[in-house]
PDB file of N, CA and C in Angstrom:
ATOM      1  N   MET A1155       0.852  -1.159   0.000  1.00 62.00           N
ATOM      2  CA  MET A1155       0.000   0.000   0.000  1.00 62.00           C
ATOM      3  C   MET A1155       0.901   1.225   0.000  1.00 62.00           C
ATOM      4  N   SER A1156       0.619   2.148  -0.876  1.00 70.00           N
ATOM      5  CA  SER A1156       1.459   3.326  -1.016  1.00 70.00           C
ATOM      6  C   SER A1156       1.196   4.314   0.116  1.00 70.00           C
ATOM      7  N   PRO A1157       2.151   5.212   0.366  1.00 71.00           N
ATOM      8  CA  PRO A1157       1.930   6.238   1.395  1.00 71.00           C
ATOM      9  C   PRO A1157       0.712   7.108   1.092  1.00 71.00           C
ATOM     10  N   ARG A1158       0.441   7.325  -0.180  1.00 75.00           N
ATOM     11  CA  ARG A1158      -0.728   8.122  -0.559  1.00 75.00           C
ATOM     12  C   ARG A1158      -2.019   7.410  -0.144  1.00 75.00           C
ATOM     13  N   GLN A1159      -2.066   6.089  -0.343  1.00 73.00           N
ATOM     14  CA  GLN A1159      -3.251   5.330   0.064  1.00 73.00           C
ATOM     15  C   GLN A1159      -3.390   5.294   1.584  1.00 73.00           C
ATOM     16  N   MET A1160      -2.266   5.182   2.300  1.00 69.00           N
ATOM     17  CA  MET A1160      -2.327   5.195   3.758  1.00 69.00           C
ATOM     18  C   MET A1160      -2.843   6.535   4.262  1.00 69.00           C
ATOM     19  N   ALA A1161      -2.389   7.636   3.643  1.00 71.00           N
ATOM     20  CA  ALA A1161      -2.864   8.958   4.042  1.00 71.00           C
ATOM     21  C   ALA A1161      -4.344   9.103   3.733  1.00 71.00           C
ATOM     22  N   SER A1162      -4.777   8.541   2.607  1.00 70.00           N
ATOM     23  CA  SER A1162      -6.190   8.591   2.251  1.00 70.00           C
ATOM     24  C   SER A1162      -7.024   7.840   3.280  1.00 70.00           C
ATOM     25  N   TRP A1163      -6.538   6.692   3.716  1.00 66.00           N
ATOM     26  CA  TRP A1163      -7.262   5.910   4.720  1.00 66.00           C
ATOM     27  C   TRP A1163      -7.331   6.676   6.045  1.00 66.00           C
ATOM     28  N   ALA A1164      -6.194   7.244   6.463  1.00 65.00           N
ATOM     29  CA  ALA A1164      -6.150   7.912   7.763  1.00 65.00           C
ATOM     30  C   ALA A1164      -7.032   9.154   7.794  1.00 65.00           C
ATOM     31  N   SER A1165      -7.081   9.892   6.680  1.00 67.00           N
ATOM     32  CA  SER A1165      -7.867  11.129   6.668  1.00 67.00           C
ATOM     33  C   SER A1165      -9.348  10.878   6.420  1.00 67.00           C
ATOM     34  N   ASN A1166      -9.688   9.786   5.730  1.00 65.00           N
ATOM     35  CA  ASN A1166     -11.085   9.527   5.402  1.00 65.00           C
ATOM     36  C   ASN A1166     -11.348   8.022   5.431  1.00 65.00           C
ATOM     37  N   PRO A1167     -11.442   7.417   6.625  1.00 60.00           N
ATOM     38  CA  PRO A1167     -11.684   5.971   6.674  1.00 60.00           C
ATOM     39  C   PRO A1167     -13.063   5.631   6.134  1.00 60.00           C
ATOM     40  N   PRO A1168     -13.257   4.401   5.655  1.00 57.00           N
ATOM     41  CA  PRO A1168     -14.558   4.013   5.113  1.00 57.00           C
ATOM     42  C   PRO A1168     -15.649   4.149   6.172  1.00 57.00           C
ATOM     43  N   THR A1169     -16.838   4.520   5.740  1.00 57.00           N
ATOM     44  CA  THR A1169     -17.941   4.728   6.675  1.00 57.00           C
ATOM     45  C   THR A1169     -18.874   3.530   6.732  1.00 57.00           C
ATOM     46  N   ASP A1170     -18.564   2.453   6.020  1.00 54.00           N
ATOM     47  CA  ASP A1170     -19.468   1.311   6.011  1.00 54.00           C
ATOM     48  C   ASP A1170     -19.288   0.405   7.228  1.00 54.00           C
ATOM     49  N   ASP A1171     -18.452   0.806   8.203  1.00 51.00           N
ATOM     50  CA  ASP A1171     -18.299  -0.022   9.400  1.00 51.00           C
ATOM     51  C   ASP A1171     -19.453   0.156  10.374  1.00 51.00           C
ATOM     52  N   GLY A1172     -20.257   1.215  10.226  1.00 54.00           N
ATOM     53  CA  GLY A1172     -21.439   1.418  11.056  1.00 54.00           C
ATOM     54  C   GLY A1172     -21.114   1.668  12.515  1.00 54.00           C
ATOM     55  N   GLY A1173     -19.929   2.215  12.800  1.00 56.00           N
ATOM     56  CA  GLY A1173     -19.564   2.473  14.187  1.00 56.00           C
ATOM     57  C   GLY A1173     -19.346   1.199  14.974  1.00 56.00           C
ATOM     58  N   ALA A1174     -18.780   0.207  14.324  1.00 54.00           N
ATOM     59  CA  ALA A1174     -18.586  -1.096  14.959  1.00 54.00           C
ATOM     60  C   ALA A1174     -17.550  -0.997  16.073  1.00 54.00           C
ATOM     61  N   PRO A1175     -17.688  -1.820  17.118  1.00 52.00           N
ATOM     62  CA  PRO A1175     -16.686  -1.821  18.182  1.00 52.00           C
ATOM     63  C   PRO A1175     -15.357  -2.387  17.687  1.00 52.00           C
ATOM     64  N   LEU A1176     -14.312  -2.198  18.469  1.00 50.00           N
ATOM     65  CA  LEU A1176     -12.955  -2.569  18.080  1.00 50.00           C
ATOM     66  C   LEU A1176     -12.803  -4.030  17.652  1.00 50.00           C
ATOM     67  N   PRO A1177     -13.322  -5.025  18.376  1.00 54.00           N
ATOM     68  CA  PRO A1177     -13.146  -6.415  17.915  1.00 54.00           C
ATOM     69  C   PRO A1177     -13.751  -6.670  16.532  1.00 54.00           C
ATOM     70  N   ASP A1178     -14.846  -5.972  16.200  1.00 60.00           N
ATOM     71  CA  ASP A1178     -15.447  -6.162  14.880  1.00 60.00           C
ATOM     72  C   ASP A1178     -14.600  -5.529  13.785  1.00 60.00           C
ATOM     73  N   LEU A1179     -13.902  -4.435  14.091  1.00 59.00           N
ATOM     74  CA  LEU A1179     -13.051  -3.794  13.085  1.00 59.00           C
ATOM     75  C   LEU A1179     -11.844  -4.664  12.747  1.00 59.00           C
ATOM     76  N   GLU A1180     -11.400  -5.500  13.680  1.00 62.00           N
ATOM     77  CA  GLU A1180     -10.289  -6.410  13.390  1.00 62.00           C
ATOM     78  C   GLU A1180     -10.694  -7.429  12.333  1.00 62.00           C
ATOM     79  N   ASN A1181     -11.954  -7.797  12.282  1.00 67.00           N
ATOM     80  CA  ASN A1181     -12.461  -8.759  11.301  1.00 67.00           C
ATOM     81  C   ASN A1181     -13.210  -8.067  10.177  1.00 67.00           C
ATOM     82  N   TRP A1182     -12.941  -6.791   9.947  1.00 67.00           N
ATOM     83  CA  TRP A1182     -13.615  -6.003   8.923  1.00 67.00           C
ATOM     84  C   TRP A1182     -13.396  -6.644   7.555  1.00 67.00           C
ATOM     85  N   PRO A1183     -14.460  -6.908   6.788  1.00 70.00           N
ATOM     86  CA  PRO A1183     -14.307  -7.617   5.515  1.00 70.00           C
ATOM     87  C   PRO A1183     -13.629  -6.800   4.432  1.00 70.00           C
ATOM     88  N   GLY A1184     -13.572  -5.489   4.564  1.00 71.00           N
ATOM     89  CA  GLY A1184     -12.903  -4.660   3.575  1.00 71.00           C
ATOM     90  C   GLY A1184     -13.865  -4.072   2.568  1.00 71.00           C
ATOM     91  N   SER A1185     -13.293  -3.315   1.645  1.00 72.00           N
ATOM     92  CA  SER A1185     -14.062  -2.702   0.571  1.00 72.00           C
ATOM     93  C   SER A1185     -13.238  -2.815  -0.707  1.00 72.00           C
ATOM     94  N   ASP A1186     -13.750  -2.268  -1.807  1.00 74.00           N
ATOM     95  CA  ASP A1186     -13.010  -2.342  -3.069  1.00 74.00           C
ATOM     96  C   ASP A1186     -11.714  -1.538  -2.998  1.00 74.00           C
ATOM     97  N   ASP A1187     -11.751  -0.375  -2.332  1.00 69.00           N
ATOM     98  CA  ASP A1187     -10.561   0.467  -2.250  1.00 69.00           C
ATOM     99  C   ASP A1187      -9.566  -0.034  -1.207  1.00 69.00           C
ATOM    100  N   PHE A1188     -10.061  -0.570  -0.105  1.00 70.00           N
ATOM    101  CA  PHE A1188      -9.199  -1.030   0.977  1.00 70.00           C
ATOM    102  C   PHE A1188      -9.593  -2.458   1.368  1.00 70.00           C
ATOM    103  N   PRO A1189      -9.028  -3.482   0.702  1.00 74.00           N
ATOM    104  CA  PRO A1189      -9.402  -4.862   1.029  1.00 74.00           C
ATOM    105  C   PRO A1189      -8.923  -5.299   2.416  1.00 74.00           C
ATOM    106  N   ILE A1190      -7.895  -4.637   2.947  1.00 73.00           N
ATOM    107  CA  ILE A1190      -7.372  -4.938   4.276  1.00 73.00           C
ATOM    108  C   ILE A1190      -7.384  -3.642   5.075  1.00 73.00           C
ATOM    109  N   ASN A1191      -7.681  -3.727   6.358  1.00 75.00           N
ATOM    110  CA  ASN A1191      -7.662  -2.544   7.212  1.00 75.00           C
ATOM    111  C   ASN A1191      -6.208  -2.104   7.390  1.00 75.00           C
ATOM    112  N   PRO A1192      -5.754  -1.048   6.690  1.00 74.00           N
ATOM    113  CA  PRO A1192      -4.340  -0.674   6.736  1.00 74.00           C
ATOM    114  C   PRO A1192      -3.892  -0.107   8.069  1.00 74.00           C
ATOM    115  N   SER A1193      -4.828   0.281   8.925  1.00 74.00           N
ATOM    116  CA  SER A1193      -4.409   0.806  10.223  1.00 74.00           C
ATOM    117  C   SER A1193      -3.908  -0.310  11.140  1.00 74.00           C
ATOM    118  N   LEU A1194      -4.130  -1.566  10.779  1.00 78.00           N
ATOM    119  CA  LEU A1194      -3.660  -2.689  11.582  1.00 78.00           C
ATOM    120  C   LEU A1194      -2.395  -3.335  11.021  1.00 78.00           C
ATOM    121  N   LEU A1195      -1.816  -2.790   9.934  1.00 82.00           N
ATOM    122  CA  LEU A1195      -0.639  -3.389   9.308  1.00 82.00           C
ATOM    123  C   LEU A1195       0.642  -2.703   9.752  1.00 82.00           C
ATOM    124  N   ILE A1196       1.669  -3.504   9.995  1.00 86.00           N
ATOM    125  CA  ILE A1196       2.990  -2.981  10.324  1.00 86.00           C
ATOM    126  C   ILE A1196       3.962  -3.516   9.279  1.00 86.00           C
ATOM    127  N   GLY A1197       4.701  -2.632   8.655  1.00 87.00           N
ATOM    128  CA  GLY A1197       5.719  -3.027   7.685  1.00 87.00           C
ATOM    129  C   GLY A1197       5.188  -3.708   6.450  1.00 87.00           C
ATOM    130  N   PRO A1198       4.143  -3.170   5.797  1.00 84.00           N
ATOM    131  CA  PRO A1198       3.669  -3.820   4.573  1.00 84.00           C
ATOM    132  C   PRO A1198       4.714  -3.721   3.464  1.00 84.00           C
ATOM    133  N   ASN A1199       4.807  -4.779   2.649  1.00 87.00           N
ATOM    134  CA  ASN A1199       5.808  -4.833   1.596  1.00 87.00           C
ATOM    135  C   ASN A1199       5.250  -5.628   0.419  1.00 87.00           C
ATOM    136  N   VAL A1200       5.535  -5.160  -0.798  1.00 85.00           N
ATOM    137  CA  VAL A1200       5.110  -5.863  -2.009  1.00 85.00           C
ATOM    138  C   VAL A1200       6.359  -6.258  -2.785  1.00 85.00           C
ATOM    139  N   GLN A1201       6.456  -7.537  -3.154  1.00 83.00           N
ATOM    140  CA  GLN A1201       7.599  -8.032  -3.909  1.00 83.00           C
ATOM    141  C   GLN A1201       7.102  -8.739  -5.154  1.00 83.00           C
ATOM    142  N   THR A1202       7.953  -8.771  -6.173  1.00 78.00           N
ATOM    143  CA  THR A1202       7.609  -9.467  -7.406  1.00 78.00           C
ATOM    144  C   THR A1202       8.666 -10.529  -7.691  1.00 78.00           C
ATOM    145  N   SER A1203       8.277 -11.562  -8.412  1.00 70.00           N
ATOM    146  CA  SER A1203       9.209 -12.637  -8.746  1.00 70.00           C
ATOM    147  C   SER A1203       9.697 -12.535 -10.187  1.00 70.00           C
ATOM    148  N   ARG A1204       9.425 -11.408 -10.830  1.00 67.00           N
ATOM    149  CA  ARG A1204       9.846 -11.245 -12.217  1.00 67.00           C
ATOM    150  C   ARG A1204      11.362 -11.156 -12.323  1.00 67.00           C
ATOM    151  N   ALA A1205      11.918 -11.716 -13.366  1.00 64.00           N
ATOM    152  CA  ALA A1205      13.357 -11.664 -13.596  1.00 64.00           C
ATOM    153  C   ALA A1205      13.627 -11.047 -14.964  1.00 64.00           C
ATOM    154  N   LYS A1206      14.801 -10.438 -15.104  1.00 64.00           N
ATOM    155  CA  LYS A1206      15.185  -9.861 -16.397  1.00 64.00           C
ATOM    156  C   LYS A1206      15.549 -10.986 -17.365  1.00 64.00           C
ATOM    157  N   ARG A1207      15.426 -10.685 -18.649  1.00 68.00           N
ATOM    158  CA  ARG A1207      15.758 -11.702 -19.657  1.00 68.00           C
ATOM    159  C   ARG A1207      17.257 -11.893 -19.786  1.00 68.00           C
ATOM    160  N   TRP A1208      18.041 -10.861 -19.468  1.00 68.00           N
ATOM    161  CA  TRP A1208      19.482 -10.935 -19.614  1.00 68.00           C
ATOM    162  C   TRP A1208      20.142 -10.595 -18.291  1.00 68.00           C
ATOM    163  N   GLN A1209      21.168 -11.350 -17.954  1.00 68.00           N
ATOM    164  CA  GLN A1209      21.932 -11.059 -16.753  1.00 68.00           C
ATOM    165  C   GLN A1209      23.248 -10.437 -17.183  1.00 68.00           C
ATOM    166  N   VAL A1210      23.558  -9.280 -16.641  1.00 71.00           N
ATOM    167  CA  VAL A1210      24.779  -8.575 -17.012  1.00 71.00           C
ATOM    168  C   VAL A1210      25.737  -8.615 -15.830  1.00 71.00           C
ATOM    169  N   LEU A1211      26.889  -9.230 -16.061  1.00 74.00           N
ATOM    170  CA  LEU A1211      27.950  -9.287 -15.063  1.00 74.00           C
ATOM    171  C   LEU A1211      29.191  -8.631 -15.652  1.00 74.00           C
ATOM    172  N   PRO A1212      30.142  -8.224 -14.855  1.00 74.00           N
ATOM    173  CA  PRO A1212      31.348  -7.590 -15.411  1.00 74.00           C
ATOM    174  C   PRO A1212      32.055  -8.508 -16.411  1.00 74.00           C
ATOM    175  N   GLY A1213      32.157  -8.048 -17.643  1.00 72.00           N
ATOM    176  CA  GLY A1213      32.866  -8.796 -18.674  1.00 72.00           C
ATOM    177  C   GLY A1213      32.035  -9.823 -19.419  1.00 72.00           C
ATOM    178  N   ARG A1214      30.807 -10.057 -19.031  1.00 74.00           N
ATOM    179  CA  ARG A1214      29.994 -11.045 -19.751  1.00 74.00           C
ATOM    180  C   ARG A1214      28.503 -10.736 -19.586  1.00 74.00           C
ATOM    181  N   THR A1215      27.760 -11.070 -20.621  1.00 69.00           N
ATOM    182  CA  THR A1215      26.308 -10.910 -20.621  1.00 69.00           C
ATOM    183  C   THR A1215      25.718 -12.204 -21.152  1.00 69.00           C
ATOM    184  N   HIS A1216      24.754 -12.757 -20.465  1.00 69.00           N
ATOM    185  CA  HIS A1216      24.146 -14.003 -20.922  1.00 69.00           C
ATOM    186  C   HIS A1216      22.697 -14.057 -20.465  1.00 69.00           C
ATOM    187  N   PRO A1217      21.904 -14.882 -21.157  1.00 68.00           N
ATOM    188  CA  PRO A1217      20.504 -15.010 -20.729  1.00 68.00           C
ATOM    189  C   PRO A1217      20.424 -15.763 -19.399  1.00 68.00           C
ATOM    190  N   LEU A1218      19.399 -15.478 -18.666  1.00 62.00           N
ATOM    191  CA  LEU A1218      19.199 -16.195 -17.410  1.00 62.00           C
ATOM    192  C   LEU A1218      18.827 -17.643 -17.705  1.00 62.00           C
ATOM    193  N   MET A1219      19.303 -18.539 -16.899  1.00 56.00           N
ATOM    194  CA  MET A1219      19.007 -19.954 -17.082  1.00 56.00           C
ATOM    195  C   MET A1219      17.746 -20.306 -16.297  1.00 56.00           C
ATOM    196  N   MET A1220      16.631 -19.795 -16.759  1.00 55.00           N
ATOM    197  CA  MET A1220      15.358 -20.067 -16.100  1.00 55.00           C
ATOM    198  C   MET A1220      14.432 -20.727 -17.102  1.00 55.00           C
ATOM    199  N   GLY A1221      13.622 -21.642 -16.623  1.00 50.00           N
ATOM    200  CA  GLY A1221      12.666 -22.290 -17.499  1.00 50.00           C
ATOM    201  C   GLY A1221      11.570 -21.334 -17.920  1.00 50.00           C
ATOM    202  N   ARG A1222      10.956 -21.611 -19.035  1.00 56.00           N
ATOM    203  CA  ARG A1222       9.856 -20.761 -19.498  1.00 56.00           C
ATOM    204  C   ARG A1222       8.588 -21.096 -18.736  1.00 56.00           C
ATOM    205  N   GLY A1223       7.716 -20.132 -18.696  1.00 57.00           N
ATOM    206  CA  GLY A1223       6.452 -20.350 -17.994  1.00 57.00           C
ATOM    207  C   GLY A1223       6.649 -20.240 -16.495  1.00 57.00           C
ATOM    208  N   GLY A1224       5.838 -20.938 -15.770  1.00 58.00           N
ATOM    209  CA  GLY A1224       5.952 -20.901 -14.325  1.00 58.00           C
ATOM    210  C   GLY A1224       5.134 -19.778 -13.723  1.00 58.00           C
ATOM    211  N   ALA A1225       5.197 -19.688 -12.436  1.00 62.00           N
ATOM    212  CA  ALA A1225       4.398 -18.695 -11.719  1.00 62.00           C
ATOM    213  C   ALA A1225       5.102 -17.346 -11.720  1.00 62.00           C
ATOM    214  N   GLU A1226       4.328 -16.322 -11.899  1.00 68.00           N
ATOM    215  CA  GLU A1226       4.836 -14.959 -11.815  1.00 68.00           C
ATOM    216  C   GLU A1226       3.746 -14.120 -11.190  1.00 68.00           C
ATOM    217  N   GLY A1227       4.131 -13.245 -10.301  1.00 74.00           N
ATOM    218  CA  GLY A1227       3.122 -12.406  -9.669  1.00 74.00           C
ATOM    219  C   GLY A1227       3.719 -11.579  -8.558  1.00 74.00           C
ATOM    220  N   PHE A1228       2.873 -11.203  -7.637  1.00 78.00           N
ATOM    221  CA  PHE A1228       3.281 -10.339  -6.548  1.00 78.00           C
ATOM    222  C   PHE A1228       3.046 -11.033  -5.219  1.00 78.00           C
ATOM    223  N   LEU A1229       3.867 -10.687  -4.242  1.00 82.00           N
ATOM    224  CA  LEU A1229       3.749 -11.229  -2.896  1.00 82.00           C
ATOM    225  C   LEU A1229       3.625 -10.059  -1.930  1.00 82.00           C
ATOM    226  N   PHE A1230       2.525 -10.023  -1.191  1.00 82.00           N
ATOM    227  CA  PHE A1230       2.282  -8.966  -0.214  1.00 82.00           C
ATOM    228  C   PHE A1230       2.526  -9.532   1.175  1.00 82.00           C
ATOM    229  N   THR A1231       3.440  -8.902   1.918  1.00 86.00           N
ATOM    230  CA  THR A1231       3.733  -9.355   3.270  1.00 86.00           C
ATOM    231  C   THR A1231       3.573  -8.203   4.246  1.00 86.00           C
ATOM    232  N   GLY A1232       3.305  -8.525   5.472  1.00 87.00           N
ATOM    233  CA  GLY A1232       3.167  -7.528   6.527  1.00 87.00           C
ATOM    234  C   GLY A1232       2.758  -8.214   7.813  1.00 87.00           C
ATOM    235  N   SER A1233       2.837  -7.498   8.893  1.00 87.00           N
ATOM    236  CA  SER A1233       2.418  -8.019  10.194  1.00 87.00           C
ATOM    237  C   SER A1233       1.144  -7.320  10.618  1.00 87.00           C
ATOM    238  N   LYS A1234       0.228  -8.097  11.176  1.00 81.00           N
ATOM    239  CA  LYS A1234      -1.028  -7.524  11.642  1.00 81.00           C
ATOM    240  C   LYS A1234      -0.896  -7.196  13.123  1.00 81.00           C
ATOM    241  N   ALA A1235      -1.193  -5.963  13.471  1.00 80.00           N
ATOM    242  CA  ALA A1235      -1.144  -5.521  14.861  1.00 80.00           C
ATOM    243  C   ALA A1235      -2.545  -5.578  15.444  1.00 80.00           C
ATOM    244  N   VAL A1236      -2.671  -6.183  16.595  1.00 76.00           N
ATOM    245  CA  VAL A1236      -3.961  -6.248  17.275  1.00 76.00           C
ATOM    246  C   VAL A1236      -3.956  -5.176  18.360  1.00 76.00           C
ATOM    247  N   PRO A1237      -4.844  -4.192  18.266  1.00 73.00           N
ATOM    248  CA  PRO A1237      -4.847  -3.116  19.258  1.00 73.00           C
ATOM    249  C   PRO A1237      -5.186  -3.647  20.654  1.00 73.00           C
ATOM    250  N   ALA A1238      -4.520  -3.089  21.643  1.00 74.00           N
ATOM    251  CA  ALA A1238      -4.781  -3.485  23.027  1.00 74.00           C
ATOM    252  C   ALA A1238      -6.009  -2.757  23.542  1.00 74.00           C
ATOM    253  N   GLU A1239      -6.742  -3.428  24.388  1.00 77.00           N
ATOM    254  CA  GLU A1239      -7.916  -2.810  24.985  1.00 77.00           C
ATOM    255  C   GLU A1239      -7.613  -2.468  26.436  1.00 77.00           C
ATOM    256  N   GLY A1240      -8.245  -1.445  26.929  1.00 79.00           N
ATOM    257  CA  GLY A1240      -8.067  -1.071  28.322  1.00 79.00           C
ATOM    258  C   GLY A1240      -6.853  -0.183  28.523  1.00 79.00           C
ATOM    259  N   LYS A1241      -6.481  -0.016  29.775  1.00 80.00           N
ATOM    260  CA  LYS A1241      -5.374   0.864  30.131  1.00 80.00           C
ATOM    261  C   LYS A1241      -4.044   0.156  29.904  1.00 80.00           C
ATOM    262  N   ILE A1242      -3.097   0.874  29.311  1.00 76.00           N
ATOM    263  CA  ILE A1242      -1.769   0.331  29.063  1.00 76.00           C
ATOM    264  C   ILE A1242      -0.788   1.097  29.935  1.00 76.00           C
ATOM    265  N   GLU A1243       0.024   0.370  30.681  1.00 79.00           N
ATOM    266  CA  GLU A1243       1.011   1.000  31.536  1.00 79.00           C
ATOM    267  C   GLU A1243       2.377   0.515  31.099  1.00 79.00           C
ATOM    268  N   ALA A1244       3.238   1.429  30.720  1.00 76.00           N
ATOM    269  CA  ALA A1244       4.584   1.075  30.304  1.00 76.00           C
ATOM    270  C   ALA A1244       5.566   1.894  31.126  1.00 76.00           C
ATOM    271  N   ARG A1245       6.305   1.213  31.951  1.00 77.00           N
ATOM    272  CA  ARG A1245       7.293   1.888  32.785  1.00 77.00           C
ATOM    273  C   ARG A1245       8.639   1.228  32.557  1.00 77.00           C
ATOM    274  N   GLY A1246       9.639   2.050  32.351  1.00 76.00           N
ATOM    275  CA  GLY A1246      10.984   1.527  32.195  1.00 76.00           C
ATOM    276  C   GLY A1246      11.633   1.314  33.547  1.00 76.00           C
ATOM    277  N   LYS A1247      12.857   0.871  33.513  1.00 78.00           N
ATOM    278  CA  LYS A1247      13.594   0.704  34.761  1.00 78.00           C
ATOM    279  C   LYS A1247      13.950   2.085  35.289  1.00 78.00           C
ATOM    280  N   THR A1248      13.676   2.304  36.549  1.00 75.00           N
ATOM    281  CA  THR A1248      13.986   3.609  37.130  1.00 75.00           C
ATOM    282  C   THR A1248      15.446   3.649  37.538  1.00 75.00           C
ATOM    283  N   LYS A1249      16.000   4.844  37.526  1.00 76.00           N
ATOM    284  CA  LYS A1249      17.389   5.026  37.911  1.00 76.00           C
ATOM    285  C   LYS A1249      17.494   4.921  39.428  1.00 76.00           C
ATOM    286  N   ARG A1250      18.392   4.089  39.890  1.00 77.00           N
ATOM    287  CA  ARG A1250      18.560   3.916  41.329  1.00 77.00           C
ATOM    288  C   ARG A1250      19.392   5.064  41.877  1.00 77.00           C
ATOM    289  N   ARG A1251      18.881   5.681  42.889  1.00 77.00           N
ATOM    290  CA  ARG A1251      19.580   6.790  43.537  1.00 77.00           C
ATOM    291  C   ARG A1251      20.468   6.250  44.656  1.00 77.00           C
ATOM    292  N   LYS A1252      21.581   6.911  44.839  1.00 79.00           N
ATOM    293  CA  LYS A1252      22.466   6.532  45.940  1.00 79.00           C
ATOM    294  C   LYS A1252      21.824   6.971  47.244  1.00 79.00           C
ATOM    295  N   VAL A1253      21.783   6.090  48.176  1.00 77.00           N
ATOM    296  CA  VAL A1253      21.206   6.386  49.484  1.00 77.00           C
ATOM    297  C   VAL A1253      22.347   6.578  50.472  1.00 77.00           C
ATOM    298  N   GLU A1254      22.344   7.729  51.136  1.00 76.00           N
ATOM    299  CA  GLU A1254      23.400   7.981  52.122  1.00 76.00           C
ATOM    300  C   GLU A1254      23.065   7.255  53.415  1.00 76.00           C
ATOM    301  N   ALA A1255      24.068   6.572  53.960  1.00 63.00           N
ATOM    302  CA  ALA A1255      23.842   5.800  55.185  1.00 63.00           C
ATOM    303  C   ALA A1255      24.122   6.585  56.430  1.00 63.00           C
TER     304      ALA A1255
END
């Protein structure tokens, strides 16, 4: 998902959720513009398996030794974040002060 699409989602989220509570939004079926709820994705990435017809190395150029046909397409990866409910408390380690005896 491009940064432009993420900004579009953040500024104008779809209204077909009907004000659903948080657990229902995690299972949101999506829409044509946003098939996945992008606010729950961390590190989305799109990769392709396409290869060039010619491999160029220093001093030599040759065709790739790949079979014809086969699968070609895109792979979308990312991690889904599940929002926490309730109060969240995060405290680091406090600095220990020297106590005078």
